PDB file of C-alpha atoms in Angstrom:
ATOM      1  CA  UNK A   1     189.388  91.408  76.933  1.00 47.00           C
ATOM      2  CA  UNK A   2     190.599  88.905  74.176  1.00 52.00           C
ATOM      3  CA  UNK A   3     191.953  92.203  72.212  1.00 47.00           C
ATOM      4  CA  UNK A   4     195.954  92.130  72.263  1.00 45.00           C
ATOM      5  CA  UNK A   5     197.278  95.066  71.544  1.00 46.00           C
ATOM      6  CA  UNK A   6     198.883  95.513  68.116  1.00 46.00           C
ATOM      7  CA  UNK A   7     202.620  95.358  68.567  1.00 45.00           C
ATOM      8  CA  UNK A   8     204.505  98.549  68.444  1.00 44.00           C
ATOM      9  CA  UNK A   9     205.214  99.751  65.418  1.00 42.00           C
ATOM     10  CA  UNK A  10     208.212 101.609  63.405  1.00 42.00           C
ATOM     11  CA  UNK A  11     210.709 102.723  66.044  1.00 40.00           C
ATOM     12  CA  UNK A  12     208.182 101.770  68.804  1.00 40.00           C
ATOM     13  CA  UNK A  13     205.502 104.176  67.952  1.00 43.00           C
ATOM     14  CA  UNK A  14     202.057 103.000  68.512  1.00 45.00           C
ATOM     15  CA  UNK A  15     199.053 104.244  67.288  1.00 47.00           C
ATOM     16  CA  UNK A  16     196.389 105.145  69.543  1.00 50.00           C
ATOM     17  CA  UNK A  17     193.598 103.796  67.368  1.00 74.00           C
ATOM     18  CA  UNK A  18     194.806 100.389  67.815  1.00 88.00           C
ATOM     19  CA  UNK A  19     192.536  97.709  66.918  1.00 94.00           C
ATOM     20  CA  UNK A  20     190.823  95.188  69.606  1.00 95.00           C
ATOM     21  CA  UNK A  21     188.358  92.857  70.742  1.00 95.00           C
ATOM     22  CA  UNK A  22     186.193  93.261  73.673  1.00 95.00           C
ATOM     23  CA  UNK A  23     183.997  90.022  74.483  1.00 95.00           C
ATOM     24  CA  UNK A  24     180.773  89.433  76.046  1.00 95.00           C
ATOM     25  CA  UNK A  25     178.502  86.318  75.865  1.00 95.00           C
ATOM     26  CA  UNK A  26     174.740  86.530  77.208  1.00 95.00           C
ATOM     27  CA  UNK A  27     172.172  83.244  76.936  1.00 95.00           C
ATOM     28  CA  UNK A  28     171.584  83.657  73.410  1.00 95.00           C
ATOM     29  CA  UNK A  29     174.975  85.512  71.283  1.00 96.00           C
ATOM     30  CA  UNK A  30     178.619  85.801  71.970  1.00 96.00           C
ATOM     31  CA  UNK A  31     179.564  89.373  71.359  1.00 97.00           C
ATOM     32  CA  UNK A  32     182.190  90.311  69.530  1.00 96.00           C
ATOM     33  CA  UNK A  33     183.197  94.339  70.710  1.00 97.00           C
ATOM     34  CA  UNK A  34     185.218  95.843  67.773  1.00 97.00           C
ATOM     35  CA  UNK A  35     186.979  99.137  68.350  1.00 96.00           C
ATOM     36  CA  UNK A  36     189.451 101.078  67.065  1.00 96.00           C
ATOM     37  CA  UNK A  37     190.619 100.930  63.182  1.00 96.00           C
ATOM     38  CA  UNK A  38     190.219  97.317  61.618  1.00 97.00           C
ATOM     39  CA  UNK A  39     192.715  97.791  58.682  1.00 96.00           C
ATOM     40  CA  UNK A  40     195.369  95.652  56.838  1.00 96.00           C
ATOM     41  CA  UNK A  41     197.353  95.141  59.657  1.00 96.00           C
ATOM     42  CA  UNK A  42     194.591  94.788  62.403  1.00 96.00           C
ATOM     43  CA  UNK A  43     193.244  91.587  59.711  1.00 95.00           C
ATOM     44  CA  UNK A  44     195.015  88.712  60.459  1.00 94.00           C
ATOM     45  CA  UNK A  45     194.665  88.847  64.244  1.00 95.00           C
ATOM     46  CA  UNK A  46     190.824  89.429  63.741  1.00 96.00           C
ATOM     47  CA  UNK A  47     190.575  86.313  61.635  1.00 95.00           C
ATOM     48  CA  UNK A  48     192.150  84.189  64.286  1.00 95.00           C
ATOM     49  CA  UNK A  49     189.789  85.983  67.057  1.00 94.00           C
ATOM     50  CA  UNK A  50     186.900  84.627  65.260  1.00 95.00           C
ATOM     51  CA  UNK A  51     187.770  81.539  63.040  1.00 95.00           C
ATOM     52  CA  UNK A  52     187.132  79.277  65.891  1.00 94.00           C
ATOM     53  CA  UNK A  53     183.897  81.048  67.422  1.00 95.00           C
ATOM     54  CA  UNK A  54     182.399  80.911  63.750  1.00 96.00           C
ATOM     55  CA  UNK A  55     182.188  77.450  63.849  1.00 94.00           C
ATOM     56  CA  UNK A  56     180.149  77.348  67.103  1.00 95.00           C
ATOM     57  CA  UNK A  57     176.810  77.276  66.078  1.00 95.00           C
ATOM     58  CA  UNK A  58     174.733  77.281  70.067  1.00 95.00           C
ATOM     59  CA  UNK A  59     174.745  81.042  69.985  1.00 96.00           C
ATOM     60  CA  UNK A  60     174.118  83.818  67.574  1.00 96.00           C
ATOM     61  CA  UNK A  61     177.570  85.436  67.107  1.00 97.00           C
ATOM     62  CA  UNK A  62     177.626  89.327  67.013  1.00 97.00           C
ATOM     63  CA  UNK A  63     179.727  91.673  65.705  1.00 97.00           C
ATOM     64  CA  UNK A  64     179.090  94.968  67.651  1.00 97.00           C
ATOM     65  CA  UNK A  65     181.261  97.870  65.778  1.00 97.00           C
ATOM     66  CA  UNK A  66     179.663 101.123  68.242  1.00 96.00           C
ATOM     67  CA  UNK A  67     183.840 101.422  68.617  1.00 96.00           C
ATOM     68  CA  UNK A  68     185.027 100.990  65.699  1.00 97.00           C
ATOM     69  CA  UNK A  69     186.599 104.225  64.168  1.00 96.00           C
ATOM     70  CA  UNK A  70     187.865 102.669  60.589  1.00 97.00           C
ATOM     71  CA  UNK A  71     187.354  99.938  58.294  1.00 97.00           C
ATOM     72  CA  UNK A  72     188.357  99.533  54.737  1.00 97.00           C
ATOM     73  CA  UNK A  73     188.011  96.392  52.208  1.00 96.00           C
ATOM     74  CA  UNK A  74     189.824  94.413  54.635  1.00 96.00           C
ATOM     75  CA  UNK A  75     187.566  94.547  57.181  1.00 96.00           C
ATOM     76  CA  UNK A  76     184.440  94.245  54.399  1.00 96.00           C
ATOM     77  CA  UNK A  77     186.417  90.869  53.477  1.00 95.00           C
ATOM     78  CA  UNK A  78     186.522  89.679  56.888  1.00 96.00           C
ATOM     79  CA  UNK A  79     182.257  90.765  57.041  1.00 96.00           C
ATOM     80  CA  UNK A  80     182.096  88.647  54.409  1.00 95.00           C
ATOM     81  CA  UNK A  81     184.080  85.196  55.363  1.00 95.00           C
ATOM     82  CA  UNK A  82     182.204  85.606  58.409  1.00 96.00           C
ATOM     83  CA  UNK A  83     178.682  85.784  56.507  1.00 96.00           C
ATOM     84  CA  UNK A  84     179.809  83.069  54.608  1.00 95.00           C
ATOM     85  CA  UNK A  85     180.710  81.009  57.255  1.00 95.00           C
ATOM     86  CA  UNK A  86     177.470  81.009  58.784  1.00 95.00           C
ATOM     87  CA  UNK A  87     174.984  81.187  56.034  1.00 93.00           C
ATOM     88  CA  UNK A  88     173.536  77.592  56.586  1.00 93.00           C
ATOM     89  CA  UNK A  89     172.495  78.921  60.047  1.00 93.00           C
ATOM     90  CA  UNK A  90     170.174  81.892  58.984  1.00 90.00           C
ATOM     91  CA  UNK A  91     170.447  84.220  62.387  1.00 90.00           C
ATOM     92  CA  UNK A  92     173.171  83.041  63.327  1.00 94.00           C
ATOM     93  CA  UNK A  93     175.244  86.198  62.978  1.00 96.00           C
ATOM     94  CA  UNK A  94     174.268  89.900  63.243  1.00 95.00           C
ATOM     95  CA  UNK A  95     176.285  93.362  63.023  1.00 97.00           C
ATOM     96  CA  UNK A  96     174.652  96.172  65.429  1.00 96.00           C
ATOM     97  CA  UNK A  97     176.022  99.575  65.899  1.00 96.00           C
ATOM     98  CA  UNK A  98     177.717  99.937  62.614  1.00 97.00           C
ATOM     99  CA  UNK A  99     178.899 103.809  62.557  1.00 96.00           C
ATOM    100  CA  UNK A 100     177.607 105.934  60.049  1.00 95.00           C
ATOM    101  CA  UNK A 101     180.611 106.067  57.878  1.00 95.00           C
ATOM    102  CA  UNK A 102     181.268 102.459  58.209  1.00 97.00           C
ATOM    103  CA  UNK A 103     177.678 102.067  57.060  1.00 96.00           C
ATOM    104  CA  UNK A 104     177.932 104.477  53.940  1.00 95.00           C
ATOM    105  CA  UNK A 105     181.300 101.722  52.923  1.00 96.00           C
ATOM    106  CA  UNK A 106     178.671  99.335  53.485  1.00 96.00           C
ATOM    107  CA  UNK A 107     175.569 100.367  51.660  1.00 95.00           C
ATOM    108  CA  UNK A 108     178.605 101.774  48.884  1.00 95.00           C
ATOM    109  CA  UNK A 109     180.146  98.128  48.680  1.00 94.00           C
ATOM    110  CA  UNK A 110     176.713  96.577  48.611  1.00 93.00           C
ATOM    111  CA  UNK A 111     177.433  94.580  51.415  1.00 94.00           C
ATOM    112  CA  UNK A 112     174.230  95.846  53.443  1.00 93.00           C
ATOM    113  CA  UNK A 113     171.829  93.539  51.063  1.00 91.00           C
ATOM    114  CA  UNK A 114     173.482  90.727  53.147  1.00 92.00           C
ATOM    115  CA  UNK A 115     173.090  91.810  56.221  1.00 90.00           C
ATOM    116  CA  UNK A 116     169.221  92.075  57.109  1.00 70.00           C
ATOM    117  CA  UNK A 117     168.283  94.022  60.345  1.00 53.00           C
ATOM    118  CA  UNK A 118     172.073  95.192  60.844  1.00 47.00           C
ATOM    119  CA  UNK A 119     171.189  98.060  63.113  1.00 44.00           C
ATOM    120  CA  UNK A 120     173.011 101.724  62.748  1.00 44.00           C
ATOM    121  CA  UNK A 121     172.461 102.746  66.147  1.00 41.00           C
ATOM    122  CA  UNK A 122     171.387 105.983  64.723  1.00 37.00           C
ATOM    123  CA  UNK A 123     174.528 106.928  63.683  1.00 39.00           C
TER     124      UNK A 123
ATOM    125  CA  UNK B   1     195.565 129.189  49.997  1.00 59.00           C
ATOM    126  CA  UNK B   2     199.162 128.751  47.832  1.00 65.00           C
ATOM    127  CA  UNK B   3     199.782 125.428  46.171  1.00 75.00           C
ATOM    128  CA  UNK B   4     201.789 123.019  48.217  1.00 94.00           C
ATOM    129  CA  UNK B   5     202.990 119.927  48.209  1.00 97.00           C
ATOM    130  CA  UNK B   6     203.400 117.379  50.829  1.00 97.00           C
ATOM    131  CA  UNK B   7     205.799 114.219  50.093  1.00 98.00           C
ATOM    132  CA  UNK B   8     206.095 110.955  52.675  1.00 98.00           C
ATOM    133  CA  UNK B   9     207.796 108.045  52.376  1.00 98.00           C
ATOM    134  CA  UNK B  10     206.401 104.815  54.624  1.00 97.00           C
ATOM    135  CA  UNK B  11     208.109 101.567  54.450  1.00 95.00           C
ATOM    136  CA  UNK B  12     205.543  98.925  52.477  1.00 94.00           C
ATOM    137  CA  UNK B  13     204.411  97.368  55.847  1.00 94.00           C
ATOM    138  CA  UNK B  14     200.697  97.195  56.712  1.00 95.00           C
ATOM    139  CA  UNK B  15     201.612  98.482  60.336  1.00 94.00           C
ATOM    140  CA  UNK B  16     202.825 101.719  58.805  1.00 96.00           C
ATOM    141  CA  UNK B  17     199.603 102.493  56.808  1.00 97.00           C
ATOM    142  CA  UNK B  18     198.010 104.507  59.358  1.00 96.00           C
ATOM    143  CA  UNK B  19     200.987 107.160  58.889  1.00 97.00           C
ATOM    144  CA  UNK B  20     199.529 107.739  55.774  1.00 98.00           C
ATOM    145  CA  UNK B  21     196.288 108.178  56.840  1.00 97.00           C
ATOM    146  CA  UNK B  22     197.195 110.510  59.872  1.00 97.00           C
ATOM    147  CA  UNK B  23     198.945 113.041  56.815  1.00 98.00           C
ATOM    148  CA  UNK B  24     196.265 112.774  54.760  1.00 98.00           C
ATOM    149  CA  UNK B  25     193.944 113.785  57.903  1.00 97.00           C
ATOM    150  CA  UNK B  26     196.508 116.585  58.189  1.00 97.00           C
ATOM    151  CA  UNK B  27     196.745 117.750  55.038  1.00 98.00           C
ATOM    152  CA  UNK B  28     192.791 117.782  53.858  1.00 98.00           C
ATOM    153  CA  UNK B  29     191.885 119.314  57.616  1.00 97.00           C
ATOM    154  CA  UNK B  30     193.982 122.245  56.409  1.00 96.00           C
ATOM    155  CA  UNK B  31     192.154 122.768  53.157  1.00 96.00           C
ATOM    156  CA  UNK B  32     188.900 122.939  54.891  1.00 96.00           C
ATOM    157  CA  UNK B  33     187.363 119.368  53.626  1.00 97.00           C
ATOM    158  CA  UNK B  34     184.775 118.131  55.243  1.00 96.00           C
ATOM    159  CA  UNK B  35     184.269 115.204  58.238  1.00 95.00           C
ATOM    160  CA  UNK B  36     183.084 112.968  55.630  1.00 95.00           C
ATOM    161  CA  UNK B  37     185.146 114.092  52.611  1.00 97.00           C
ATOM    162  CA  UNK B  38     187.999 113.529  54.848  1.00 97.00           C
ATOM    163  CA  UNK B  39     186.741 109.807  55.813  1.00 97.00           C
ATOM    164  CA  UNK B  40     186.200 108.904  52.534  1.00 97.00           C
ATOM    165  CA  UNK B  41     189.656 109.716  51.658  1.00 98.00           C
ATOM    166  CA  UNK B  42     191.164 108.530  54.274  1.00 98.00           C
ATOM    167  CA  UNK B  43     189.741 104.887  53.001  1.00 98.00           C
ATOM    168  CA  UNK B  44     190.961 105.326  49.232  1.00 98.00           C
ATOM    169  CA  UNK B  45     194.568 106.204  50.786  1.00 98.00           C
ATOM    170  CA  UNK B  46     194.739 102.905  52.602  1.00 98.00           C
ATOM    171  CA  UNK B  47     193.495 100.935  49.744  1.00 97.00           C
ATOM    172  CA  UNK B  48     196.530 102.487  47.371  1.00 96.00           C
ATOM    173  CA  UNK B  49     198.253 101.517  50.243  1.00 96.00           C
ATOM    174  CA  UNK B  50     197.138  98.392  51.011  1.00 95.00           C
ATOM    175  CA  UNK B  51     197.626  97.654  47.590  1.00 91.00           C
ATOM    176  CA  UNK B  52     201.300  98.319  47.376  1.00 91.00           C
ATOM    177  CA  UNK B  53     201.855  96.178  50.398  1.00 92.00           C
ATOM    178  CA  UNK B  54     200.047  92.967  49.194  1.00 88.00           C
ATOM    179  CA  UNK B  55     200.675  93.373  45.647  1.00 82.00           C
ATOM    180  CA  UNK B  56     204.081  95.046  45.734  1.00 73.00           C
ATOM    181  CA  UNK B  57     206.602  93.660  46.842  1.00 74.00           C
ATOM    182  CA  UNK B  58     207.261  90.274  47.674  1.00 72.00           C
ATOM    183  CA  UNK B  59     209.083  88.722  50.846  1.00 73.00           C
ATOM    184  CA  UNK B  60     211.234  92.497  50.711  1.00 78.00           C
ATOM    185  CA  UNK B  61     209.698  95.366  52.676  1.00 81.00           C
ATOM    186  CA  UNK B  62     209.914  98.363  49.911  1.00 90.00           C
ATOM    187  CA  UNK B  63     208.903 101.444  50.312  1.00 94.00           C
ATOM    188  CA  UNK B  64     205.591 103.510  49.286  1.00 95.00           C
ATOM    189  CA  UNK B  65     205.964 107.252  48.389  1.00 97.00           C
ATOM    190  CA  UNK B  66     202.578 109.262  49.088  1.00 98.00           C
ATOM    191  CA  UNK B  67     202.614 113.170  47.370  1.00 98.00           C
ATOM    192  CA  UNK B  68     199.618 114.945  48.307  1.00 98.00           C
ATOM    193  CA  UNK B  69     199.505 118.169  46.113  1.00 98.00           C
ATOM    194  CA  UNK B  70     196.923 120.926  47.755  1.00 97.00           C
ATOM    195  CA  UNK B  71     196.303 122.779  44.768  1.00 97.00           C
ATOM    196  CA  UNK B  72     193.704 125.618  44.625  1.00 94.00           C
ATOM    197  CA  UNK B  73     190.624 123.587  44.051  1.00 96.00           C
ATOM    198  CA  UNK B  74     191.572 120.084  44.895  1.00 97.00           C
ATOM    199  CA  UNK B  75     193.462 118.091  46.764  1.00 98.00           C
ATOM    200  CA  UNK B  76     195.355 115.345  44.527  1.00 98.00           C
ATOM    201  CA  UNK B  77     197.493 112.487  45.880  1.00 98.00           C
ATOM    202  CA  UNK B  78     200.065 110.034  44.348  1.00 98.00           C
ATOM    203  CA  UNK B  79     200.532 106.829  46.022  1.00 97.00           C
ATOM    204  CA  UNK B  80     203.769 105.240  44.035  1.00 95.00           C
ATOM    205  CA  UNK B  81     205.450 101.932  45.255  1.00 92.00           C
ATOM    206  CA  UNK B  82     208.372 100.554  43.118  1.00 87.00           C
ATOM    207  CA  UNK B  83     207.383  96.827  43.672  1.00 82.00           C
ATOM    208  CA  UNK B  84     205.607  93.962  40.927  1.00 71.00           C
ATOM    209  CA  UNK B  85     202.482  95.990  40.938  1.00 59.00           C
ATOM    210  CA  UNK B  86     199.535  95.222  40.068  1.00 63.00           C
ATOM    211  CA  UNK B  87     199.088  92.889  36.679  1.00 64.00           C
ATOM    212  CA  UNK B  88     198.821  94.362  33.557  1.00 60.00           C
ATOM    213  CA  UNK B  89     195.239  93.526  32.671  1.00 63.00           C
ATOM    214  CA  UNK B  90     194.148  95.498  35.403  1.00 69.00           C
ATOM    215  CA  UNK B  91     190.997  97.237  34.991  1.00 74.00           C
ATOM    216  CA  UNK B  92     189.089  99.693  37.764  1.00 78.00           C
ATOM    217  CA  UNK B  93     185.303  97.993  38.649  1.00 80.00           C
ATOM    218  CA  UNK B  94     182.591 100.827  37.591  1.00 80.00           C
ATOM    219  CA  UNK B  95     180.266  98.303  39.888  1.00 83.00           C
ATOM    220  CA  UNK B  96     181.258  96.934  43.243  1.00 87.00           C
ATOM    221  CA  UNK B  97     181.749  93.012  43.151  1.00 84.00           C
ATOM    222  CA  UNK B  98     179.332  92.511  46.026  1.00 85.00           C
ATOM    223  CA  UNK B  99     176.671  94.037  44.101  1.00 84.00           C
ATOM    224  CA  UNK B 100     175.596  90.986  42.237  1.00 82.00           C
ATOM    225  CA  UNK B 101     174.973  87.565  42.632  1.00 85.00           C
ATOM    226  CA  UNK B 102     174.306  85.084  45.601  1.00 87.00           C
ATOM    227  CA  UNK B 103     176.786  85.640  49.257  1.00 89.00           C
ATOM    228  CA  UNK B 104     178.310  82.232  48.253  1.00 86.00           C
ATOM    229  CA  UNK B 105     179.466  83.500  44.916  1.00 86.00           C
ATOM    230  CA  UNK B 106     180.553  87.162  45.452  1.00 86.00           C
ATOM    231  CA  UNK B 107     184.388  87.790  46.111  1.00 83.00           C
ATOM    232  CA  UNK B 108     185.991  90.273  47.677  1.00 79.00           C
ATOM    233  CA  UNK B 109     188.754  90.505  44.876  1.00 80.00           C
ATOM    234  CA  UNK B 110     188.386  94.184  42.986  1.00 85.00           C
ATOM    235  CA  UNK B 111     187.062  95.509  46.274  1.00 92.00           C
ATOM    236  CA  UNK B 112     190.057  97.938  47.226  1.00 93.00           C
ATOM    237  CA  UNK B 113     190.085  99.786  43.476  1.00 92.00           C
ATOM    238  CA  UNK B 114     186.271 100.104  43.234  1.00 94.00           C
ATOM    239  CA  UNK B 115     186.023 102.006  46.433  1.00 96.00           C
ATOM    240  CA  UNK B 116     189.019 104.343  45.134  1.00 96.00           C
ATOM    241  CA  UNK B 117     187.494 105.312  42.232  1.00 94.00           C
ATOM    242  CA  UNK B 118     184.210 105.450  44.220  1.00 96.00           C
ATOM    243  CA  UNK B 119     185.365 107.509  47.140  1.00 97.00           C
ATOM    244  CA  UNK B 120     187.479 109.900  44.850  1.00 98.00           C
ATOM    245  CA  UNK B 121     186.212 112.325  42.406  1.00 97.00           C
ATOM    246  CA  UNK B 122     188.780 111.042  40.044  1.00 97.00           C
ATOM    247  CA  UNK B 123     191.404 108.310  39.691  1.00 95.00           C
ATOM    248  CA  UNK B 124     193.347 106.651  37.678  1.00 94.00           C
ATOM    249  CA  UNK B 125     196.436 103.512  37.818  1.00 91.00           C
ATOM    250  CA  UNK B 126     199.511 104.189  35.792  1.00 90.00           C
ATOM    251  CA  UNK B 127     202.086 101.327  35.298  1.00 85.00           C
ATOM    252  CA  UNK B 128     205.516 101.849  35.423  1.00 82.00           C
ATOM    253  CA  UNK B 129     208.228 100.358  34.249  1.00 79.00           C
ATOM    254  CA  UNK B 130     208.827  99.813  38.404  1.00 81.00           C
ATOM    255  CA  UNK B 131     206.054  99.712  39.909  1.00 87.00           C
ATOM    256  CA  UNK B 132     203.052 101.089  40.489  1.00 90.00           C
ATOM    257  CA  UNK B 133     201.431 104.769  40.444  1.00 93.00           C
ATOM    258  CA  UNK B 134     197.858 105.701  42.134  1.00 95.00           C
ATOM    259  CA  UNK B 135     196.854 109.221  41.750  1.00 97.00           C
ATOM    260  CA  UNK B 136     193.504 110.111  42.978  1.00 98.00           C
ATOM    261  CA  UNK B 137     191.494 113.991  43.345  1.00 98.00           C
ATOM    262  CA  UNK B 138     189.390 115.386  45.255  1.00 98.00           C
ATOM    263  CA  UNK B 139     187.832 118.444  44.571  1.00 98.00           C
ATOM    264  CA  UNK B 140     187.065 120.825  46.956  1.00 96.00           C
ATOM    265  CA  UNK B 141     183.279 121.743  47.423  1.00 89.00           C
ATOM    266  CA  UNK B 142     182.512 124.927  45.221  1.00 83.00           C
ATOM    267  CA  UNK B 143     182.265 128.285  47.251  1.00 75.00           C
ATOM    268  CA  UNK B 144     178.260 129.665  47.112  1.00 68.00           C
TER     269      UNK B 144
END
């Protein structure tokens, strides 16, 4: 697991959607597991987690997001510095498994024209 | 179901933001919204919120004040903060700013506000002379 937890929050409470990253790498993609609720304060851990595997280019990076229970425009703007960040490799990064809601904020945003053959997993 | 009013106060910290969304989950579960009415909220909340904390308040941690009014036919919520706010020339996207143009030249600026007004039935940004005021509606789904 790369995924810290989030640090407790006010008066030690912690939520029990806390964000993390699960990791997996096969011959061909490293595979980043999202889960749990990728908000403003989940964002600046996230974009450490991946700012060095963007710029390794031997693999297709993945973002899979079956876990993931929320995700507002700071999560979109992370989708997005990641899409940017690898569009002189076309295939080079994928989303699969986006949940149904996250995928209505997606086709809403009109981030989904972007992101060919991102898979819904039927959800 | 009587009107009622809900008030909470959450420090202007991006940790605390799911507080706001647990209430809200609270509050429209009780009126009978649905799953995805309830989602969809739950997403313009944060981005009042998120707002207040980025735009808000500077290296202080302030406070943001969240009234959610259940009212007969709609639920409608306040999201106040008391910090710099948002600038004056503000104006609320009809259009999403990643619906045109090339990946290298869309921004994610204006992001946040177009999916309030696009997840809410109504919404609307007043400026105050401190701070900042978000009040959004929902309206519940009309009996058959």
């Amino acid at each position: 697991m790369l995924g810290k937890e989030r640090t407790p929050g006010v008066n030690g409470i912690v939520s029990g959607k806390q964000f993390g990253v699960g990791y997996e790498e096969t011959p061909a993609s490293r595979v980043m597991l999202l889960r749990g609720e990728l908000d403003l304060s989940a964002a600046a851990y996230f974009r450490s987690i991946i700012e060095p595997v963007l710029a390794q280019f031997d693999k297709t990076l993945v973002f899979d997001m079956r876990d993931l229970t929320y995700m507002d425009s700071t999560g979109i703007g992370i989708v997005i510095f990641a899409l940017k960040a690898r569009a002189d490799h076309p295939g080079s990064f994928r989303i699969e498994q986006i949940p149904g809601k996250i995928k209505r904020l997606f086709d809403l945003t009109g981030i989904s024209r972007f992101l060919d053959g991102a898979g819904d997993g039927g959800r | 179901m009587e009107p009622a009013t809900v008030n909470l106060t959450i420090p202007a910290k991006a940790d605390c933001i799911d507080v706001a969304r647990l209430a809200l989950y609270g509050v429209a579960t009780r009126m009978g919204y649905s799953f995805e009415e309830i989602e969809d909220m739950k997403v313009a909340v944060s981005e009042a919120c998120n707002n207040a904390v980025l735009h808000g308040y500077g290296e202080e941690i302030g406070r943001i004040e969240l009234t959610f009014e259940m009212l007969e036919d709609r639920l409608r919520i306040s999201v106040a903060d008391d910090g710099g706010g948002v600038p004056s020339d503000l104006r609320v996207p009809r259009q999403s700013p990643l619906l045109s143009g090339s990946l290298s030249e869309v921004e994610e600026g204006g992001l946040g506000i177009f999916l309030m007004q696009a997840l809410m039935d109504e919404m609307e940004v007043n400026l105050r002379q401190s701070g900042t005021e978000i009040v959004m509606t929902k309206y519940l789904p009309q009996p058959n």
